[in-house]
PDB file of C-alpha atoms and ligand atoms in Angstrom:
ATOM      1  CA  MET A   1     122.822 127.840  93.767  1.00  0.00           C
ATOM      2  CA  ARG A   2     119.471 126.256  94.545  1.00  0.00           C
ATOM      3  CA  LEU A   3     118.305 125.447  98.065  1.00  0.00           C
ATOM      4  CA  HIS A   4     115.819 122.576  98.146  1.00  0.00           C
ATOM      5  CA  ASN A   5     114.103 123.163 101.490  1.00  0.00           C
ATOM      6  CA  HIS A   6     110.956 123.423 103.550  1.00  0.00           C
ATOM      7  CA  VAL A   7     109.784 126.741 104.975  1.00  0.00           C
ATOM      8  CA  GLN A   8     108.876 125.415 108.465  1.00  0.00           C
ATOM      9  CA  SER A   9     111.888 123.159 108.902  1.00  0.00           C
ATOM     10  CA  GLY A  10     114.479 124.282 111.422  1.00  0.00           C
ATOM     11  CA  ASN A  11     117.228 122.435 109.519  1.00  0.00           C
ATOM     12  CA  SER A  12     116.350 124.326 106.324  1.00  0.00           C
ATOM     13  CA  TYR A  13     116.107 127.590 108.266  1.00  0.00           C
ATOM     14  CA  LYS A  14     119.696 127.344 109.507  1.00  0.00           C
ATOM     15  CA  VAL A  15     120.898 127.363 105.883  1.00  0.00           C
ATOM     16  CA  ARG A  16     118.524 130.164 104.790  1.00  0.00           C
ATOM     17  CA  LEU A  17     119.707 132.255 107.775  1.00  0.00           C
ATOM     18  CA  LEU A  18     123.358 131.813 106.894  1.00  0.00           C
ATOM     19  CA  LEU A  19     122.788 132.493 103.197  1.00  0.00           C
ATOM     20  CA  LYS A  20     121.041 135.722 104.130  1.00  0.00           C
ATOM     21  CA  GLN A  21     123.751 136.767 106.549  1.00  0.00           C
ATOM     22  CA  LEU A  22     126.458 136.076 103.975  1.00  0.00           C
ATOM     23  CA  GLY A  23     124.526 138.023 101.373  1.00  0.00           C
ATOM     24  CA  ARG A  24     124.491 135.037  98.987  1.00  0.00           C
ATOM     25  CA  THR A  25     121.836 134.879  96.282  1.00  0.00           C
ATOM     26  CA  TYR A  26     120.141 131.555  95.567  1.00  0.00           C
ATOM     27  CA  GLU A  27     116.997 130.039  94.145  1.00  0.00           C
ATOM     28  CA  ASN A  28     114.627 128.851  96.849  1.00  0.00           C
ATOM     29  CA  VAL A  29     112.987 125.508  95.857  1.00  0.00           C
ATOM     30  CA  HIS A  30     110.175 124.497  98.174  1.00  0.00           C
ATOM     31  CA  VAL A  31     109.968 120.743  98.862  1.00  0.00           C
ATOM     32  CA  ASP A  32     106.578 119.780 100.302  1.00  0.00           C
ATOM     33  CA  ILE A  33     107.810 117.116 102.711  1.00  0.00           C
ATOM     34  CA  PHE A  34     104.284 116.630 104.105  1.00  0.00           C
ATOM     35  CA  ALA A  35     103.177 115.608 100.567  1.00  0.00           C
ATOM     36  CA  GLY A  36     106.069 113.134 100.234  1.00  0.00           C
ATOM     37  CA  GLU A  37     108.127 115.261  97.829  1.00  0.00           C
ATOM     38  CA  SER A  38     111.388 114.385  99.693  1.00  0.00           C
ATOM     39  CA  ARG A  39     110.811 110.683  98.980  1.00  0.00           C
ATOM     40  CA  THR A  40     110.330 110.791  95.206  1.00  0.00           C
ATOM     41  CA  PRO A  41     112.976 109.109  92.986  1.00  0.00           C
ATOM     42  CA  GLU A  42     113.992 112.570  91.723  1.00  0.00           C
ATOM     43  CA  PHE A  43     114.597 113.908  95.229  1.00  0.00           C
ATOM     44  CA  LEU A  44     116.311 110.681  96.425  1.00  0.00           C
ATOM     45  CA  ALA A  45     118.778 111.140  93.564  1.00  0.00           C
ATOM     46  CA  LYS A  46     119.670 114.469  95.183  1.00  0.00           C
ATOM     47  CA  ASN A  47     119.872 113.121  98.747  1.00  0.00           C
ATOM     48  CA  PRO A  48     119.472 109.344  99.337  1.00  0.00           C
ATOM     49  CA  ALA A  49     118.434 110.145 102.936  1.00  0.00           C
ATOM     50  CA  GLY A  50     115.239 111.721 101.564  1.00  0.00           C
ATOM     51  CA  GLN A  51     115.666 114.837 103.705  1.00  0.00           C
ATOM     52  CA  THR A  52     115.814 118.590 103.248  1.00  0.00           C
ATOM     53  CA  PRO A  53     117.824 120.797 103.081  1.00  0.00           C
ATOM     54  CA  VAL A  54     119.885 120.059  99.977  1.00  0.00           C
ATOM     55  CA  LEU A  55     122.080 122.782  98.487  1.00  0.00           C
ATOM     56  CA  GLU A  56     122.554 122.334  94.721  1.00  0.00           C
ATOM     57  CA  LEU A  57     125.693 124.072  93.526  1.00  0.00           C
ATOM     58  CA  ASP A  58     125.994 125.640  90.067  1.00  0.00           C
ATOM     59  CA  ASP A  59     128.034 122.655  88.812  1.00  0.00           C
ATOM     60  CA  GLY A  60     125.288 120.240  89.892  1.00  0.00           C
ATOM     61  CA  THR A  61     126.965 119.067  93.122  1.00  0.00           C
ATOM     62  CA  MET A  62     124.363 118.232  95.795  1.00  0.00           C
ATOM     63  CA  LEU A  63     125.278 119.021  99.399  1.00  0.00           C
ATOM     64  CA  ALA A  64     123.086 117.508 102.116  1.00  0.00           C
ATOM     65  CA  GLU A  65     123.009 117.670 105.957  1.00  0.00           C
ATOM     66  CA  SER A  66     122.260 121.163 107.267  1.00  0.00           C
ATOM     67  CA  ASN A  67     125.385 121.460 109.408  1.00  0.00           C
ATOM     68  CA  ALA A  68     127.688 120.245 106.625  1.00  0.00           C
ATOM     69  CA  ILE A  69     126.117 122.846 104.345  1.00  0.00           C
ATOM     70  CA  LEU A  70     126.723 125.559 107.007  1.00  0.00           C
ATOM     71  CA  CYS A  71     130.409 124.601 107.116  1.00  0.00           C
ATOM     72  CA  TYR A  72     130.703 124.682 103.316  1.00  0.00           C
ATOM     73  CA  LEU A  73     129.130 128.099 103.085  1.00  0.00           C
ATOM     74  CA  ALA A  74     131.026 129.576 106.037  1.00  0.00           C
ATOM     75  CA  GLU A  75     134.474 128.413 104.906  1.00  0.00           C
ATOM     76  CA  GLY A  76     136.902 131.331 104.799  1.00  0.00           C
ATOM     77  CA  THR A  77     134.709 133.579 107.027  1.00  0.00           C
ATOM     78  CA  ALA A  78     134.841 134.342 110.724  1.00  0.00           C
ATOM     79  CA  LEU A  79     131.745 132.167 111.148  1.00  0.00           C
ATOM     80  CA  LEU A  80     133.951 129.073 110.765  1.00  0.00           C
ATOM     81  CA  PRO A  81     137.313 129.739 112.504  1.00  0.00           C
ATOM     82  CA  ALA A  82     140.475 128.450 110.800  1.00  0.00           C
ATOM     83  CA  ASP A  83     142.209 127.685 114.103  1.00  0.00           C
ATOM     84  CA  PRO A  84     142.042 123.889 114.560  1.00  0.00           C
ATOM     85  CA  ILE A  85     140.915 123.987 118.205  1.00  0.00           C
ATOM     86  CA  ALA A  86     138.266 126.658 117.643  1.00  0.00           C
ATOM     87  CA  ARG A  87     137.032 124.789 114.538  1.00  0.00           C
ATOM     88  CA  THR A  88     136.871 121.547 116.516  1.00  0.00           C
ATOM     89  CA  GLU A  89     134.827 123.343 119.191  1.00  0.00           C
ATOM     90  CA  VAL A  90     132.443 124.561 116.478  1.00  0.00           C
ATOM     91  CA  LEU A  91     132.085 120.995 115.143  1.00  0.00           C
ATOM     92  CA  ARG A  92     131.652 119.675 118.701  1.00  0.00           C
ATOM     93  CA  TRP A  93     128.534 121.897 119.207  1.00  0.00           C
ATOM     94  CA  MET A  94     127.226 121.108 115.745  1.00  0.00           C
ATOM     95  CA  PHE A  95     127.434 117.346 116.493  1.00  0.00           C
ATOM     96  CA  PHE A  96     125.786 117.991 119.888  1.00  0.00           C
ATOM     97  CA  GLU A  97     123.011 119.824 118.110  1.00  0.00           C
ATOM     98  CA  GLN A  98     122.336 116.911 115.756  1.00  0.00           C
ATOM     99  CA  ASN A  99     122.656 114.258 118.496  1.00  0.00           C
ATOM    100  CA  SER A 100     120.893 115.923 121.433  1.00  0.00           C
ATOM    101  CA  VAL A 101     118.952 119.049 120.400  1.00  0.00           C
ATOM    102  CA  MET A 102     117.454 118.476 116.976  1.00  0.00           C
ATOM    103  CA  PRO A 103     116.138 114.909 117.520  1.00  0.00           C
ATOM    104  CA  HIS A 104     114.182 115.951 120.646  1.00  0.00           C
ATOM    105  CA  LEU A 105     113.179 119.528 119.860  1.00  0.00           C
ATOM    106  CA  GLY A 106     112.587 118.762 116.201  1.00  0.00           C
ATOM    107  CA  TRP A 107     110.368 115.750 116.828  1.00  0.00           C
ATOM    108  CA  GLY A 108     108.768 117.343 119.900  1.00  0.00           C
ATOM    109  CA  ARG A 109     107.886 120.419 117.867  1.00  0.00           C
ATOM    110  CA  PHE A 110     106.553 118.310 115.009  1.00  0.00           C
ATOM    111  CA  ILE A 111     104.368 116.178 117.255  1.00  0.00           C
ATOM    112  CA  ALA A 112     103.079 119.093 119.344  1.00  0.00           C
ATOM    113  CA  ARG A 113     102.478 121.483 116.443  1.00  0.00           C
ATOM    114  CA  TRP A 114     101.378 119.327 113.528  1.00  0.00           C
ATOM    115  CA  LEU A 115     100.024 115.971 114.720  1.00  0.00           C
ATOM    116  CA  PRO A 116      96.424 115.579 115.958  1.00  0.00           C
ATOM    117  CA  ALA A 117      95.906 115.055 119.715  1.00  0.00           C
ATOM    118  CA  ASP A 118      94.865 111.410 119.193  1.00  0.00           C
ATOM    119  CA  HIS A 119      97.857 110.498 116.977  1.00  0.00           C
ATOM    120  CA  PRO A 120      99.798 107.482 118.400  1.00  0.00           C
ATOM    121  CA  MET A 121     103.067 109.446 118.206  1.00  0.00           C
ATOM    122  CA  GLN A 122     101.765 111.813 120.920  1.00  0.00           C
ATOM    123  CA  ALA A 123     102.836 109.077 123.365  1.00  0.00           C
ATOM    124  CA  ARG A 124     106.467 109.948 122.504  1.00  0.00           C
ATOM    125  CA  LEU A 125     106.096 113.642 123.366  1.00  0.00           C
ATOM    126  CA  PRO A 126     107.048 113.380 127.095  1.00  0.00           C
ATOM    127  CA  TRP A 127     110.224 111.492 126.166  1.00  0.00           C
ATOM    128  CA  HIS A 128     111.177 114.131 123.593  1.00  0.00           C
ATOM    129  CA  ARG A 129     110.458 116.936 126.069  1.00  0.00           C
ATOM    130  CA  GLU A 130     112.678 115.250 128.645  1.00  0.00           C
ATOM    131  CA  GLY A 131     115.506 114.883 126.118  1.00  0.00           C
ATOM    132  CA  ALA A 132     115.068 118.492 124.936  1.00  0.00           C
ATOM    133  CA  GLU A 133     115.177 119.775 128.526  1.00  0.00           C
ATOM    134  CA  ALA A 134     118.393 117.823 129.164  1.00  0.00           C
ATOM    135  CA  ALA A 135     119.991 119.358 126.058  1.00  0.00           C
ATOM    136  CA  LEU A 136     118.831 122.871 126.960  1.00  0.00           C
ATOM    137  CA  GLY A 137     120.263 122.305 130.448  1.00  0.00           C
ATOM    138  CA  VAL A 138     123.690 121.527 128.942  1.00  0.00           C
ATOM    139  CA  MET A 139     123.478 124.707 126.828  1.00  0.00           C
ATOM    140  CA  GLU A 140     122.323 126.763 129.844  1.00  0.00           C
ATOM    141  CA  ASN A 141     125.276 125.697 131.981  1.00  0.00           C
ATOM    142  CA  PHE A 142     127.808 126.167 129.195  1.00  0.00           C
ATOM    143  CA  LEU A 143     126.552 129.657 128.366  1.00  0.00           C
ATOM    144  CA  ALA A 144     127.093 130.947 131.929  1.00  0.00           C
ATOM    145  CA  GLY A 145     129.579 133.819 131.533  1.00  0.00           C
ATOM    146  CA  ARG A 146     129.761 133.343 127.755  1.00  0.00           C
ATOM    147  CA  THR A 147     128.301 135.384 124.880  1.00  0.00           C
ATOM    148  CA  PHE A 148     128.458 132.715 122.158  1.00  0.00           C
ATOM    149  CA  PHE A 149     129.369 129.014 122.086  1.00  0.00           C
ATOM    150  CA  VAL A 150     132.896 129.331 120.593  1.00  0.00           C
ATOM    151  CA  THR A 151     135.606 132.017 120.582  1.00  0.00           C
ATOM    152  CA  GLY A 152     133.334 134.722 122.081  1.00  0.00           C
ATOM    153  CA  SER A 153     131.936 135.516 118.639  1.00  0.00           C
ATOM    154  CA  TYR A 154     129.078 134.384 116.389  1.00  0.00           C
ATOM    155  CA  THR A 155     129.837 131.173 114.495  1.00  0.00           C
ATOM    156  CA  VAL A 156     127.938 128.479 112.627  1.00  0.00           C
ATOM    157  CA  ALA A 157     127.746 126.589 115.947  1.00  0.00           C
ATOM    158  CA  ASP A 158     125.387 129.297 117.186  1.00  0.00           C
ATOM    159  CA  ILE A 159     123.320 129.114 113.989  1.00  0.00           C
ATOM    160  CA  ALA A 160     123.014 125.327 114.271  1.00  0.00           C
ATOM    161  CA  LEU A 161     121.991 125.432 117.947  1.00  0.00           C
ATOM    162  CA  TYR A 162     119.627 128.345 117.429  1.00  0.00           C
ATOM    163  CA  GLY A 163     117.686 126.585 114.642  1.00  0.00           C
ATOM    164  CA  TYR A 164     115.563 124.473 116.998  1.00  0.00           C
ATOM    165  CA  SER A 165     116.271 125.840 120.499  1.00  0.00           C
ATOM    166  CA  HIS A 166     114.545 129.174 119.799  1.00  0.00           C
ATOM    167  CA  VAL A 167     111.309 127.395 118.888  1.00  0.00           C
ATOM    168  CA  ALA A 168     111.300 125.219 122.024  1.00  0.00           C
ATOM    169  CA  PRO A 169     107.987 126.761 123.099  1.00  0.00           C
ATOM    170  CA  GLU A 170     106.388 125.193 120.009  1.00  0.00           C
ATOM    171  CA  ALA A 171     107.335 121.839 121.529  1.00  0.00           C
ATOM    172  CA  GLY A 172     105.714 122.906 124.803  1.00  0.00           C
ATOM    173  CA  ILE A 173     108.981 123.774 126.560  1.00  0.00           C
ATOM    174  CA  GLU A 174     109.098 126.980 128.584  1.00  0.00           C
ATOM    175  CA  LEU A 175     112.377 128.841 127.997  1.00  0.00           C
ATOM    176  CA  SER A 176     112.070 130.952 131.145  1.00  0.00           C
ATOM    177  CA  ARG A 177     113.802 128.091 132.976  1.00  0.00           C
ATOM    178  CA  TYR A 178     116.897 128.710 130.818  1.00  0.00           C
ATOM    179  CA  PRO A 179     117.822 132.407 131.268  1.00  0.00           C
ATOM    180  CA  ASN A 180     121.306 132.106 129.728  1.00  0.00           C
ATOM    181  CA  VAL A 181     119.793 130.422 126.689  1.00  0.00           C
ATOM    182  CA  ARG A 182     117.168 133.163 126.424  1.00  0.00           C
ATOM    183  CA  THR A 183     119.772 135.940 126.582  1.00  0.00           C
ATOM    184  CA  TRP A 184     121.847 134.127 123.929  1.00  0.00           C
ATOM    185  CA  ILE A 185     118.718 133.754 121.729  1.00  0.00           C
ATOM    186  CA  ASP A 186     118.177 137.529 121.970  1.00  0.00           C
ATOM    187  CA  ARG A 187     121.831 138.075 121.002  1.00  0.00           C
ATOM    188  CA  ILE A 188     121.479 135.827 117.959  1.00  0.00           C
ATOM    189  CA  ARG A 189     118.367 137.790 116.882  1.00  0.00           C
ATOM    190  CA  GLU A 190     120.454 140.979 116.988  1.00  0.00           C
ATOM    191  CA  GLN A 191     123.066 139.697 114.521  1.00  0.00           C
ATOM    192  CA  PRO A 192     123.139 141.638 111.197  1.00  0.00           C
ATOM    193  CA  GLY A 193     120.964 140.129 108.503  1.00  0.00           C
ATOM    194  CA  HIS A 194     118.976 137.964 110.924  1.00  0.00           C
ATOM    195  CA  ILE A 195     115.688 136.568 109.537  1.00  0.00           C
ATOM    196  CA  ALA A 196     112.908 134.681 111.320  1.00  0.00           C
ATOM    197  CA  LEU A 197     112.320 130.951 110.775  1.00  0.00           C
ATOM    198  CA  GLU A 198     109.456 131.114 108.308  1.00  0.00           C
ATOM    199  CA  GLN A 199     111.125 133.945 106.326  1.00  0.00           C
ATOM    200  CA  GLY A 200     113.633 133.916 103.539  1.00  0.00           C
TER     201      GLY A 200
HETATM  202  N1  GSH B   1     120.352 115.609 109.762  1.00  0.00           N
HETATM  203  C1  GSH B   1     119.589 116.234 108.725  1.00  0.00           C
HETATM  204  C2  GSH B   1     118.119 116.164 109.130  1.00  0.00           C
HETATM  205  C3  GSH B   1     117.226 116.716 108.034  1.00  0.00           C
HETATM  206  C4  GSH B   1     115.763 116.507 108.332  1.00  0.00           C
HETATM  207  O1  GSH B   1     115.358 115.852 109.324  1.00  0.00           O
HETATM  208  N2  GSH B   1     114.942 117.080 107.441  1.00  0.00           N
HETATM  209  C5  GSH B   1     113.502 116.960 107.557  1.00  0.00           C
HETATM  210  C6  GSH B   1     112.852 118.310 107.748  1.00  0.00           C
HETATM  211  S1  GSH B   1     113.405 119.049 109.249  1.00  0.00           S
HETATM  212  C7  GSH B   1     112.981 116.367 106.257  1.00  0.00           C
HETATM  213  O2  GSH B   1     113.287 116.852 105.187  1.00  0.00           O
HETATM  214  N3  GSH B   1     112.135 115.326 106.355  1.00  0.00           N
HETATM  215  C8  GSH B   1     111.498 114.738 105.218  1.00  0.00           C
HETATM  216  C9  GSH B   1     111.490 113.258 105.252  1.00  0.00           C
HETATM  217  O3  GSH B   1     112.084 112.648 106.165  1.00  0.00           O
HETATM  218  O4  GSH B   1     110.886 112.712 104.323  1.00  0.00           O
HETATM  219  C10 GSH B   1     120.016 117.681 108.502  1.00  0.00           C
HETATM  220  O5  GSH B   1     120.529 118.282 109.463  1.00  0.00           O
HETATM  221  O6  GSH B   1     119.926 118.166 107.376  1.00  0.00           O
END
């Protein structure tokens, strides 16, 4: 397998983290998205959305969308429960992550960390911070009395939600206001085979 990905991308990190935890070997192909490498004709043939990560299987199949890739890789393991209700709960949180967490924390982090202070997109930062805080608030309330998001054990829903929420401070969001989220983040870091975002 080949993982076409970017080292600082939270979406790519989710897949690298799972690959590591499953003990899967793969070739790591760095795509310099800041240099436009995800928009070349060659890359668009892999993923018409022009986004990383893309997992290239040995038979040439290209899998895109980080959370879809997580489900593919986790199939048959405890990280993706077979029970239909538990599986639906996993998908529910993965959809929530893509709809409510990643757009705000991903863009907020990108603007705060990489764009110059006078860049016009800085005007969007307060809106992204507000959206991110709303999403973290949902996670905070749900995690009260729970160890993980689904079934009381670590699943790909946790990996998906962890990808961007643990780097909220890089978007200028203080996690001390979300103690349940912080405790859960510490629990995720303790899982066997865990690697940090810019590792792997
Ligand atoms: N929904 C997609 C989002 C992927 C995404 O936004 N990837 C960014 C990096 S985090 C990217 O490759 N951007 C390059 C571009 O848009 O040209 C996923 O979960 O895989």
